[in-house]
Coordinates of C-alpha atoms in Angstrom, one line a residue:
M1 CA -6.2 7.3 -20.5
K2 CA -7.2 3.8 -20.3
Y3 CA -6.4 0.7 -18.3
L4 CA -4.9 -3.1 -18.7
S5 CA -4.5 -6.2 -17.1
T6 CA -1.0 -7.5 -15.9
R7 CA -1.8 -10.5 -17.6
G8 CA -3.6 -9.8 -20.7
A9 CA -4.0 -6.8 -22.7
D10 CA -7.1 -7.8 -24.6
Q11 CA -9.5 -5.4 -22.7
L12 CA -8.9 -1.9 -21.7
L13 CA -10.8 0.2 -19.2
S14 CA -11.9 3.8 -18.2
F15 CA -10.0 4.9 -14.9
E16 CA -13.9 4.5 -13.3
E17 CA -14.2 0.4 -14.7
A18 CA -10.7 -0.2 -13.2
V19 CA -11.6 1.3 -9.7
L20 CA -14.6 -0.2 -9.2
A21 CA -13.6 -3.7 -10.6
G22 CA -10.3 -3.8 -8.1
L23 CA -8.9 -7.0 -9.5
A24 CA -9.2 -8.3 -13.2
P25 CA -11.2 -11.2 -14.2
D26 CA -8.1 -13.0 -15.5
G27 CA -6.6 -12.5 -11.6
G28 CA -4.7 -9.7 -13.1
L29 CA -3.8 -6.2 -11.4
Y30 CA -5.1 -3.0 -13.3
I31 CA -1.9 -0.8 -14.7
P32 CA -1.9 1.9 -17.0
E33 CA -2.0 1.7 -20.6
H34 CA 1.6 3.8 -20.2
I35 CA 3.6 6.0 -17.7
P36 CA 2.6 9.5 -18.5
Q37 CA 5.5 11.9 -18.6
L38 CA 5.3 15.3 -16.1
P39 CA 4.9 18.5 -17.8
A40 CA 8.5 20.4 -19.3
D41 CA 7.9 23.0 -16.0
W42 CA 6.9 21.1 -13.3
Q43 CA 9.8 21.4 -11.1
T44 CA 9.3 25.5 -10.8
A45 CA 5.8 25.2 -11.3
W46 CA 5.1 22.6 -8.5
K47 CA 7.4 24.1 -6.1
D48 CA 5.4 25.7 -3.6
Y49 CA 2.2 23.6 -4.1
S50 CA 0.2 21.9 -1.2
F51 CA -0.6 18.4 -1.0
V52 CA -4.3 18.9 -2.5
D53 CA -2.9 20.6 -5.5
L54 CA 0.2 18.2 -6.2
S55 CA -2.9 15.6 -5.9
I56 CA -4.9 16.8 -8.2
E57 CA -1.5 17.4 -10.7
V58 CA -0.4 14.0 -10.4
L59 CA -3.9 12.2 -10.7
S60 CA -4.9 14.2 -13.6
L61 CA -2.4 12.7 -16.1
Y62 CA -3.9 9.6 -15.3
I63 CA -7.5 10.6 -15.1
D64 CA -9.0 12.1 -17.9
E65 CA -11.0 15.3 -17.6
D66 CA -14.2 13.4 -18.9
E67 CA -14.1 11.0 -16.6
I68 CA -13.8 13.5 -13.6
P69 CA -13.9 16.8 -14.3
R70 CA -11.2 19.3 -12.7
A71 CA -13.5 20.8 -10.4
E72 CA -14.9 17.9 -9.1
L73 CA -11.8 16.3 -8.5
R74 CA -10.3 19.2 -6.8
A75 CA -13.6 18.5 -4.7
L76 CA -12.7 14.7 -4.1
V77 CA -9.4 16.1 -3.2
E78 CA -10.0 18.4 -0.6
K79 CA -12.9 16.2 1.3
S80 CA -10.5 13.5 1.2
Y81 CA -7.6 15.5 2.6
S82 CA -9.6 17.5 5.1
T83 CA -9.3 14.7 7.5
F84 CA -5.7 15.1 8.3
R85 CA -4.5 16.5 11.5
H86 CA -1.3 18.4 9.8
P87 CA -1.6 20.6 7.2
D88 CA 1.2 19.5 5.0
I89 CA -0.7 16.0 5.6
T90 CA 2.6 14.2 5.0
P91 CA 5.5 16.4 6.5
L92 CA 8.5 16.1 6.2
K93 CA 10.9 15.2 9.4
K94 CA 14.4 15.5 9.8
L95 CA 16.2 13.5 11.6
T96 CA 19.9 14.3 10.8
D97 CA 21.8 16.2 7.8
S98 CA 21.3 13.2 6.1
T99 CA 18.7 11.6 7.2
Y100 CA 14.6 12.7 6.5
V101 CA 11.1 10.4 7.8
L102 CA 8.0 11.3 5.6
E103 CA 5.2 11.0 8.2
L104 CA 2.1 9.6 6.6
F105 CA 0.4 9.0 9.7
H106 CA -1.6 12.0 10.2
G107 CA -4.9 10.2 8.5
P108 CA -7.9 9.4 10.6
T109 CA -6.5 6.1 11.6
F110 CA -2.6 7.0 12.3
A111 CA -1.4 5.0 9.1
F112 CA -0.5 5.3 5.5
K113 CA -3.2 3.9 4.3
D114 CA -5.4 6.9 5.1
V115 CA -3.3 9.2 2.1
A116 CA -5.1 6.3 -0.5
L117 CA -8.4 5.0 1.1
Q118 CA -9.8 8.5 2.0
L119 CA -10.0 9.1 -1.4
L120 CA -10.9 5.8 -2.6
G121 CA -14.0 5.8 -0.1
N122 CA -15.0 9.2 -2.0
L123 CA -14.1 7.8 -5.5
F124 CA -17.1 5.4 -4.6
E125 CA -19.2 6.9 -3.4
F126 CA -18.9 9.5 -6.4
F127 CA -19.3 6.7 -9.4
L128 CA -21.9 5.1 -7.5
K129 CA -24.0 8.5 -7.2
R130 CA -22.7 9.5 -10.5
R131 CA -24.4 6.5 -11.9
N132 CA -27.5 6.3 -9.6
Q133 CA -28.5 9.3 -10.3
H134 CA -29.3 8.9 -13.8
K135 CA -31.7 5.8 -12.7
G136 CA -35.2 6.0 -12.6
P137 CA -37.4 6.0 -9.7
T138 CA -38.5 2.0 -10.3
E139 CA -34.6 1.3 -10.9
K140 CA -33.0 -0.5 -8.1
P141 CA -29.5 1.9 -7.5
E142 CA -26.5 0.0 -8.0
K143 CA -24.1 -0.7 -4.8
L144 CA -20.9 -2.1 -4.1
T145 CA -19.7 -5.1 -1.6
V146 CA -16.4 -3.8 -0.8
V147 CA -14.1 -7.0 -0.1
G148 CA -10.4 -6.5 1.8
A149 CA -8.0 -8.4 3.7
T150 CA -5.7 -6.5 6.3
S151 CA -2.5 -7.6 8.1
G152 CA -3.5 -4.5 10.2
D153 CA -3.8 -0.8 9.0
T154 CA -5.6 -1.4 5.4
G155 CA -8.6 -2.6 7.9
S156 CA -9.2 0.5 9.3
A157 CA -8.3 3.0 6.9
A158 CA -10.7 1.3 4.8
I159 CA -13.4 1.1 7.3
Y160 CA -13.2 4.3 8.3
G161 CA -13.1 6.0 4.4
L162 CA -16.0 3.9 3.8
R163 CA -18.3 3.9 7.3
N164 CA -21.9 5.6 6.6
K165 CA -21.1 5.6 2.7
A166 CA -24.4 5.6 0.4
N167 CA -25.0 1.8 -1.7
V168 CA -21.4 0.4 -0.1
S169 CA -21.3 -2.0 2.1
I170 CA -17.7 -3.4 3.4
F171 CA -15.8 -6.4 4.9
I172 CA -12.8 -6.4 6.1
L173 CA -10.7 -9.8 6.7
H174 CA -8.0 -9.7 9.3
P175 CA -6.0 -12.5 11.1
K176 CA -7.4 -13.4 14.1
G177 CA -4.9 -12.7 17.0
R178 CA -2.0 -11.4 14.5
V179 CA -2.7 -7.7 14.3
S180 CA -1.6 -5.4 17.2
P181 CA -4.6 -4.5 19.9
I182 CA -4.5 -1.1 18.5
Q183 CA -5.2 -2.2 15.1
E184 CA -8.0 -4.6 16.2
A185 CA -9.9 -2.6 18.3
Q186 CA -10.1 0.6 15.3
M187 CA -11.6 -2.1 13.4
T188 CA -13.6 -3.9 15.1
T189 CA -15.0 -0.7 17.5
V190 CA -16.5 0.9 14.0
T191 CA -20.4 -0.6 14.2
D192 CA -21.8 1.4 11.8
P193 CA -24.8 -1.0 10.2
N194 CA -22.6 -1.1 6.7
V195 CA -18.9 -2.3 8.2
H196 CA -18.7 -5.9 9.2
N197 CA -15.4 -7.7 10.5
L198 CA -14.2 -10.6 9.9
A199 CA -11.4 -12.5 12.1
V200 CA -10.1 -15.2 10.6
Q201 CA -8.7 -18.1 11.5
G202 CA -5.5 -18.3 9.4
T203 CA -2.7 -16.0 8.5
F204 CA -3.2 -12.4 6.2
D205 CA -2.2 -14.8 3.3
D206 CA -5.3 -17.1 4.2
C207 CA -7.3 -13.9 3.7
Q208 CA -5.7 -12.2 0.6
D209 CA -5.9 -15.6 -0.7
I210 CA -9.8 -15.7 -0.3
V211 CA -10.3 -12.0 -1.1
K212 CA -8.8 -12.9 -4.7
A213 CA -10.9 -16.5 -5.0
L214 CA -14.1 -14.0 -4.8
F215 CA -12.7 -12.0 -7.2
G216 CA -12.0 -15.3 -9.1
D217 CA -15.7 -16.1 -8.8
R218 CA -17.6 -14.5 -12.1
E219 CA -20.8 -15.5 -10.6
F220 CA -20.8 -14.4 -6.9
N221 CA -18.7 -11.2 -7.7
A222 CA -21.7 -10.6 -10.9
T223 CA -24.4 -11.2 -7.9
H224 CA -22.5 -8.9 -5.2
R225 CA -20.7 -6.0 -7.3
L226 CA -17.8 -6.8 -5.7
G227 CA -15.1 -3.5 -5.0
A228 CA -11.7 -4.2 -3.8
V229 CA -9.7 -1.5 -0.9
N230 CA -6.4 -3.5 -0.7
S231 CA -3.4 -2.0 -2.9
I232 CA -4.8 -4.4 -5.9
N233 CA -6.7 -1.5 -6.4
W234 CA -5.0 1.1 -8.6
A235 CA -6.5 3.9 -6.7
R236 CA -4.7 3.1 -4.3
I237 CA -1.0 3.2 -6.3
L238 CA -1.7 6.3 -7.8
A239 CA -2.5 7.7 -4.0
Q240 CA 0.2 7.2 -2.8
T241 CA 2.5 8.4 -5.7
V242 CA 1.6 12.5 -4.6
Y243 CA 3.4 11.8 -1.0
Y244 CA 6.7 11.5 -3.3
F245 CA 6.2 15.0 -5.1
L246 CA 5.6 16.7 -2.2
S247 CA 8.8 15.0 -0.2
Y248 CA 11.0 16.1 -2.8
F249 CA 10.2 19.5 -2.8
H250 CA 10.3 19.6 0.8
L251 CA 13.8 18.2 1.3
R252 CA 14.7 20.6 -1.3
R253 CA 13.5 23.8 0.7
Q254 CA 15.3 22.1 3.6
L255 CA 18.6 22.1 1.9
P256 CA 20.9 25.0 2.7
D257 CA 21.0 25.4 -1.1
P258 CA 17.7 24.5 -2.5
N259 CA 20.1 24.3 -6.1
A260 CA 22.0 21.6 -4.9
D261 CA 23.5 18.3 -6.5
V262 CA 21.6 16.4 -4.0
E263 CA 20.6 12.6 -4.8
I264 CA 17.2 11.1 -2.8
Q265 CA 17.6 7.6 -1.6
Y266 CA 13.9 6.5 -0.5
L267 CA 14.3 4.0 1.7
V268 CA 10.4 2.6 2.4
P269 CA 9.6 -0.8 5.1
T270 CA 7.8 -3.0 2.3
G271 CA 5.2 -6.0 2.4
N272 CA 2.5 -5.6 -0.1
F273 CA 4.9 -3.7 -2.2
G274 CA 2.5 -1.4 -2.2
D275 CA 3.6 2.1 -0.9
I276 CA 7.2 1.5 -2.8
L277 CA 5.6 1.1 -6.1
A278 CA 4.3 4.1 -5.9
G279 CA 7.8 5.4 -6.1
Y280 CA 8.6 3.2 -8.6
Y281 CA 5.5 5.3 -10.8
A282 CA 7.2 8.4 -9.5
K283 CA 10.5 7.8 -10.4
R284 CA 9.2 6.6 -14.0
M285 CA 7.1 9.9 -14.8
G286 CA 10.0 12.0 -14.0
L287 CA 10.9 12.6 -10.5
P288 CA 14.4 13.0 -9.9
M289 CA 15.8 10.3 -7.3
G290 CA 18.4 6.9 -6.9
R291 CA 17.3 3.6 -6.5
L292 CA 14.4 2.7 -4.3
G293 CA 15.3 0.8 -1.0
V294 CA 13.1 -2.0 -0.4
A295 CA 13.4 -2.8 3.4
T296 CA 11.6 -6.2 4.6
N297 CA 11.7 -8.2 7.9
A298 CA 12.3 -11.8 8.4
N299 CA 9.2 -12.1 6.1
D300 CA 11.9 -11.4 3.0
I301 CA 10.7 -13.3 -0.2
L302 CA 11.7 -9.6 -1.7
A303 CA 15.1 -9.4 -0.3
R304 CA 15.7 -12.8 -1.6
F305 CA 14.4 -12.3 -5.0
W306 CA 17.1 -9.1 -5.3
R307 CA 19.3 -11.7 -4.3
S308 CA 18.8 -14.7 -6.4
G309 CA 15.9 -13.5 -9.1
A310 CA 13.7 -16.6 -7.2
Y311 CA 10.5 -15.4 -6.2
E312 CA 9.7 -18.3 -4.1
K313 CA 7.3 -18.3 -0.7
V314 CA 10.2 -20.9 0.9
D315 CA 13.7 -19.9 0.3
S316 CA 15.4 -23.2 -1.7
S317 CA 19.0 -22.3 -0.2
S318 CA 18.7 -22.8 3.0
P319 CA 18.8 -26.3 4.2
A320 CA 15.9 -28.1 4.3
G321 CA 14.4 -25.7 2.2
Q322 CA 13.2 -23.4 4.8
S323 CA 14.0 -20.2 6.1
E324 CA 16.7 -19.6 8.5
P325 CA 15.8 -16.6 11.2
A326 CA 16.9 -13.0 10.0
A327 CA 20.4 -12.2 11.2
G328 CA 20.6 -11.8 15.0
A329 CA 16.8 -12.5 16.1
S330 CA 17.1 -14.4 18.9
D331 CA 13.6 -14.5 20.6
G332 CA 10.4 -16.6 19.2
K333 CA 8.6 -14.1 17.5
Q334 CA 10.0 -14.8 14.1
G335 CA 9.4 -18.7 14.5
A336 CA 7.6 -19.5 10.9
D337 CA 4.4 -21.2 11.6
A338 CA 2.5 -24.0 9.3
S339 CA 2.3 -21.6 6.3
G340 CA 6.2 -20.5 6.2
V341 CA 4.7 -16.8 7.2
K342 CA 7.1 -15.5 11.1
E343 CA 5.3 -13.3 12.9
T344 CA 7.5 -10.2 14.1
L345 CA 7.7 -7.3 15.6
S346 CA 6.0 -5.4 12.3
P347 CA 3.2 -7.4 11.6
A348 CA 1.6 -5.8 8.6
M349 CA 5.2 -7.0 6.8
D350 CA 4.0 -10.6 7.7
I351 CA 3.5 -11.5 4.2
L352 CA 4.8 -14.3 2.3
V353 CA 3.8 -13.1 -1.5
S354 CA 3.5 -9.0 -2.2
S355 CA 0.5 -8.9 -4.1
N356 CA 1.3 -5.6 -5.8
F357 CA 4.9 -7.3 -7.0
E358 CA 3.4 -8.6 -10.4
R359 CA 3.1 -4.8 -11.5
L360 CA 6.6 -4.5 -10.8
L361 CA 7.4 -7.9 -12.5
W362 CA 4.3 -7.2 -15.8
Y363 CA 7.1 -3.9 -16.6
L364 CA 10.4 -5.5 -16.2
A365 CA 8.4 -8.3 -18.3
F366 CA 7.9 -5.2 -20.7
E367 CA 11.3 -4.6 -21.3
T368 CA 12.8 -7.6 -22.1
A369 CA 9.8 -8.5 -24.7
E370 CA 11.3 -8.9 -28.2
G371 CA 8.8 -6.9 -30.9
A372 CA 8.8 -3.7 -32.6
D373 CA 4.6 -3.0 -31.8
L374 CA 4.2 -2.0 -28.6
A375 CA 0.7 -3.7 -28.9
E376 CA 2.5 -7.0 -29.2
R377 CA 4.8 -6.4 -26.2
Q378 CA 2.5 -5.7 -24.1
R379 CA 0.8 -8.9 -25.0
K380 CA 3.8 -10.7 -24.8
A381 CA 3.9 -9.5 -20.8
G382 CA 0.8 -10.5 -19.8
A383 CA 1.3 -13.9 -21.0
T384 CA 4.7 -13.8 -19.2
I385 CA 3.2 -12.6 -16.4
A386 CA 0.2 -15.1 -16.2
D387 CA 2.9 -18.0 -16.7
W388 CA 4.8 -16.7 -13.8
M389 CA 2.6 -16.3 -11.4
G390 CA 1.2 -19.6 -12.3
K391 CA 4.5 -21.2 -11.1
V392 CA 4.1 -18.9 -7.8
K393 CA 0.6 -20.8 -7.5
S394 CA 1.6 -24.2 -8.4
D395 CA 5.4 -24.6 -7.5
G396 CA 5.3 -21.9 -5.0
R397 CA 8.4 -20.2 -7.1
V398 CA 9.2 -19.0 -10.2
Q399 CA 12.5 -17.6 -11.3
V400 CA 13.2 -14.8 -13.6
P401 CA 15.9 -15.2 -16.2
V402 CA 19.0 -13.0 -15.6
A403 CA 17.6 -9.7 -17.7
V404 CA 14.8 -9.0 -15.7
L405 CA 16.6 -9.3 -11.8
E406 CA 19.8 -7.1 -14.0
L407 CA 16.3 -4.7 -15.0
A408 CA 14.9 -5.1 -10.7
R409 CA 18.7 -4.1 -9.8
R410 CA 18.8 -0.7 -11.5
D411 CA 15.5 0.4 -9.6
F412 CA 15.7 -1.1 -7.0
F413 CA 17.9 -2.5 -3.8
A414 CA 16.8 -4.6 -0.5
E415 CA 17.1 -5.5 2.8
R416 CA 16.6 -7.5 5.2
V417 CA 16.0 -6.9 8.9
S418 CA 15.2 -8.4 12.2
D419 CA 13.5 -7.9 15.1
S420 CA 16.3 -7.7 17.1
Q421 CA 17.5 -5.2 15.0
T422 CA 14.5 -3.3 14.9
L423 CA 14.1 -2.4 19.0
E424 CA 17.9 -1.8 18.7
T425 CA 17.1 1.2 16.0
I426 CA 13.7 2.2 17.7
K427 CA 16.1 2.5 20.7
Y428 CA 19.0 4.4 18.6
Y429 CA 16.8 6.5 17.4
F430 CA 15.3 7.8 20.4
E431 CA 18.5 8.3 22.2
S432 CA 20.4 10.1 19.9
E433 CA 17.4 11.8 18.2
H434 CA 14.5 11.8 20.8
Y435 CA 12.5 10.5 17.4
I436 CA 9.7 7.2 18.5
A437 CA 9.6 5.5 15.2
D438 CA 7.1 2.7 14.9
P439 CA 8.3 -0.7 14.6
H440 CA 7.3 -0.8 10.5
T441 CA 9.3 2.5 10.2
A442 CA 12.3 1.0 12.3
V443 CA 12.9 -1.9 9.2
G444 CA 13.5 1.6 7.1
L445 CA 15.7 3.5 9.1
C446 CA 17.5 0.6 10.2
A447 CA 17.8 -0.4 6.4
A448 CA 19.0 3.5 5.7
R449 CA 21.7 3.0 8.3
T450 CA 23.1 -0.5 6.3
V451 CA 23.9 1.3 3.4
A452 CA 24.3 4.9 4.8
S453 CA 28.6 4.3 4.4
Q454 CA 28.2 3.3 0.6
N455 CA 26.3 6.1 0.0
P456 CA 28.8 9.5 -2.3
P457 CA 28.3 12.5 0.3
N458 CA 25.6 13.8 -1.7
V459 CA 23.0 11.6 -1.3
R460 CA 20.0 12.3 1.1
Q461 CA 18.0 9.4 2.7
I462 CA 14.5 9.5 3.3
V463 CA 12.8 7.0 5.4
L464 CA 8.9 6.5 5.0
S465 CA 7.2 6.7 8.2
T466 CA 4.0 4.1 7.7
A467 CA 2.5 4.0 11.1
H468 CA 1.9 6.0 14.1
P469 CA 4.1 4.7 17.2
A470 CA 1.2 4.1 19.6
K471 CA -0.4 1.5 17.3
F472 CA 2.7 -0.6 18.1
S473 CA 3.1 0.1 22.1
E474 CA 4.4 -3.6 22.6
A475 CA 7.5 -3.1 20.4
V476 CA 8.4 0.0 21.4
T477 CA 8.1 -0.1 25.2
R478 CA 10.2 -3.6 24.8
A479 CA 12.5 -1.0 23.0
L480 CA 12.4 1.4 25.2
Q481 CA 11.9 -0.4 28.3
G482 CA 15.2 1.5 31.5
S483 CA 14.7 4.9 29.8
P484 CA 14.1 6.9 32.6
S485 CA 13.0 9.6 29.4
F486 CA 10.6 8.0 27.9
D487 CA 6.7 7.9 29.3
F488 CA 4.2 6.2 27.1
E489 CA 1.2 8.1 27.9
R490 CA 2.9 10.8 27.8
D491 CA 5.3 11.2 25.1
L492 CA 3.2 8.5 22.7
L493 CA -0.7 8.3 22.9
P494 CA -2.6 10.0 21.4
A495 CA -6.2 11.1 22.7
E496 CA -7.9 9.5 19.7
F497 CA -6.9 6.2 21.5
K498 CA -7.4 6.8 25.2
G499 CA -10.4 4.4 25.6
L500 CA -10.6 2.8 22.7
L501 CA -10.1 -0.9 24.2
E502 CA -12.9 -1.1 26.5
R503 CA -15.4 0.6 23.3
E504 CA -17.9 -2.1 22.1
R505 CA -17.0 -4.1 19.1
R506 CA -18.8 -6.1 16.8
V507 CA -16.5 -8.9 14.9
I508 CA -17.0 -12.3 13.2
D509 CA -15.4 -15.1 13.6
V510 CA -14.5 -17.8 11.0
E511 CA -13.0 -21.0 12.1
A512 CA -10.8 -21.6 8.7
P513 CA -9.4 -19.5 5.7
D514 CA -12.7 -21.4 4.0
V515 CA -13.5 -19.1 1.4
E516 CA -17.3 -20.6 1.2
L517 CA -17.4 -19.6 4.8
V518 CA -16.8 -16.2 3.5
K519 CA -19.1 -16.2 0.9
R520 CA -22.0 -17.2 3.9
V521 CA -21.3 -14.0 5.7
I522 CA -21.0 -11.6 2.8
E523 CA -25.0 -13.5 1.9
K524 CA -26.3 -12.8 5.4
Y525 CA -25.3 -9.4 5.0
V526 CA -25.8 -8.5 1.6
V527 CA -28.7 -8.6 -0.5
P528 CA -28.2 -10.3 -3.1
T529 CA -28.8 -7.7 -7.1
V530 CA -27.7 -8.0 -10.8
G531 CA -25.3 -6.7 -12.5
Q532 CA -21.7 -5.3 -12.2
V533 CA -21.1 -1.9 -11.8
G534 CA -17.8 -2.5 -13.4
A535 CA -20.7 -4.2 -16.1
S536 CA -17.9 -3.7 -18.9
V537 CA -15.6 -6.2 -16.7

């Protein structure tokens, strides 16, 4: 299997090269040259597999054995998920006869990002170790400078996945004051010498733009050998496809009749579009499911796209081009700042532009591209994406053709959820099912309830639960205030969080969202090297 950029098909990379490079030199994201189909007997052969076993089967479809032999792949996967607290890794919990929650927060940092980043950290270490073991005694070891942006959970998950890894330095940018106290503490209390936290005065989109600019600076990239941990890295998406397969089998086991004619409808709280994109790949591979539900908060660029086909930073249909509050919003937290990003109770989704959406757009452009030759259609799709993303960057918007929007609606639908609806949903499920959801999961649950009445009776909904509710104690406590049966410390607080806010911290303040300021920080802590890990890119 080889990998190409969403903005050009001229150069094909191996899995190792794509993972180490992260972002393509042309600014595109790496995707597989084709989406593999499942083996004919997968439903019977895989039905009793563990998460680790399923990971090996799914990853093997995208990673050639001559790149990572199967025995070594198993060792990597087993090491990655040995850190999880639940034996199922991502357990499926039944709420009602038609609604289930897929809990993705049983890893080291209590967030779904652990599923991918524990594996990615081990992949980085594996590839570097293999490259360096062939070097002579006088040759310098190859090193990697990992940079990433976080709206909360990616940062801590990446740090826990890479702390103390040999020949790896990690720099995580977060928007100062825009992540929850627990999220900030999880990042900044890790004081390993290879870990560097940067608090940027700005938004998550500012942080993400800086990271992309660093990768786009070929000289800086080559000098410092940059690697990516954000979901722009293909390995992140690949790792996350596995829990769609696990949930499919586990839901079947929980049905009174495992062979019943049931359609699964996944609903995914969505910010950067990575988690739900993994579901799209699973569907394209052959996993049976209905349309995927995109659940957004008031930062609704994706919901607006599915409504109109316009992918735009600011809602041009609103008066004076300004986005209106989400339905039911009444508090000040959803006011937009100068960047247009609204601050909500689900901050990991407070994103203006969804980076991974570019990957889906490539497939939509490819399907509508004319030409009988595969390579020609890939080139046309790449040129189309380069044009569309250029318009988003220069004009803040792009309008896709009707045929592209219809294809998007074939596999997805979208719902927008306000802060007040989020709070109401947390309260509803606590009172009706005694289940405590974090605000991001509540966005998904609210979207699920909204569309449930339109579903045929054979539909079973699976909502992806992306974080432990204790990470967002302010929102949960606010939603459940006045509930006599709720006690935060008794019902929610994990032992790992106790005393976390009082621990020693190490963080570097960056006074403005300026790529040059971030470069200075990296140059201060990393000794420049020559060459690039992904030497062929």
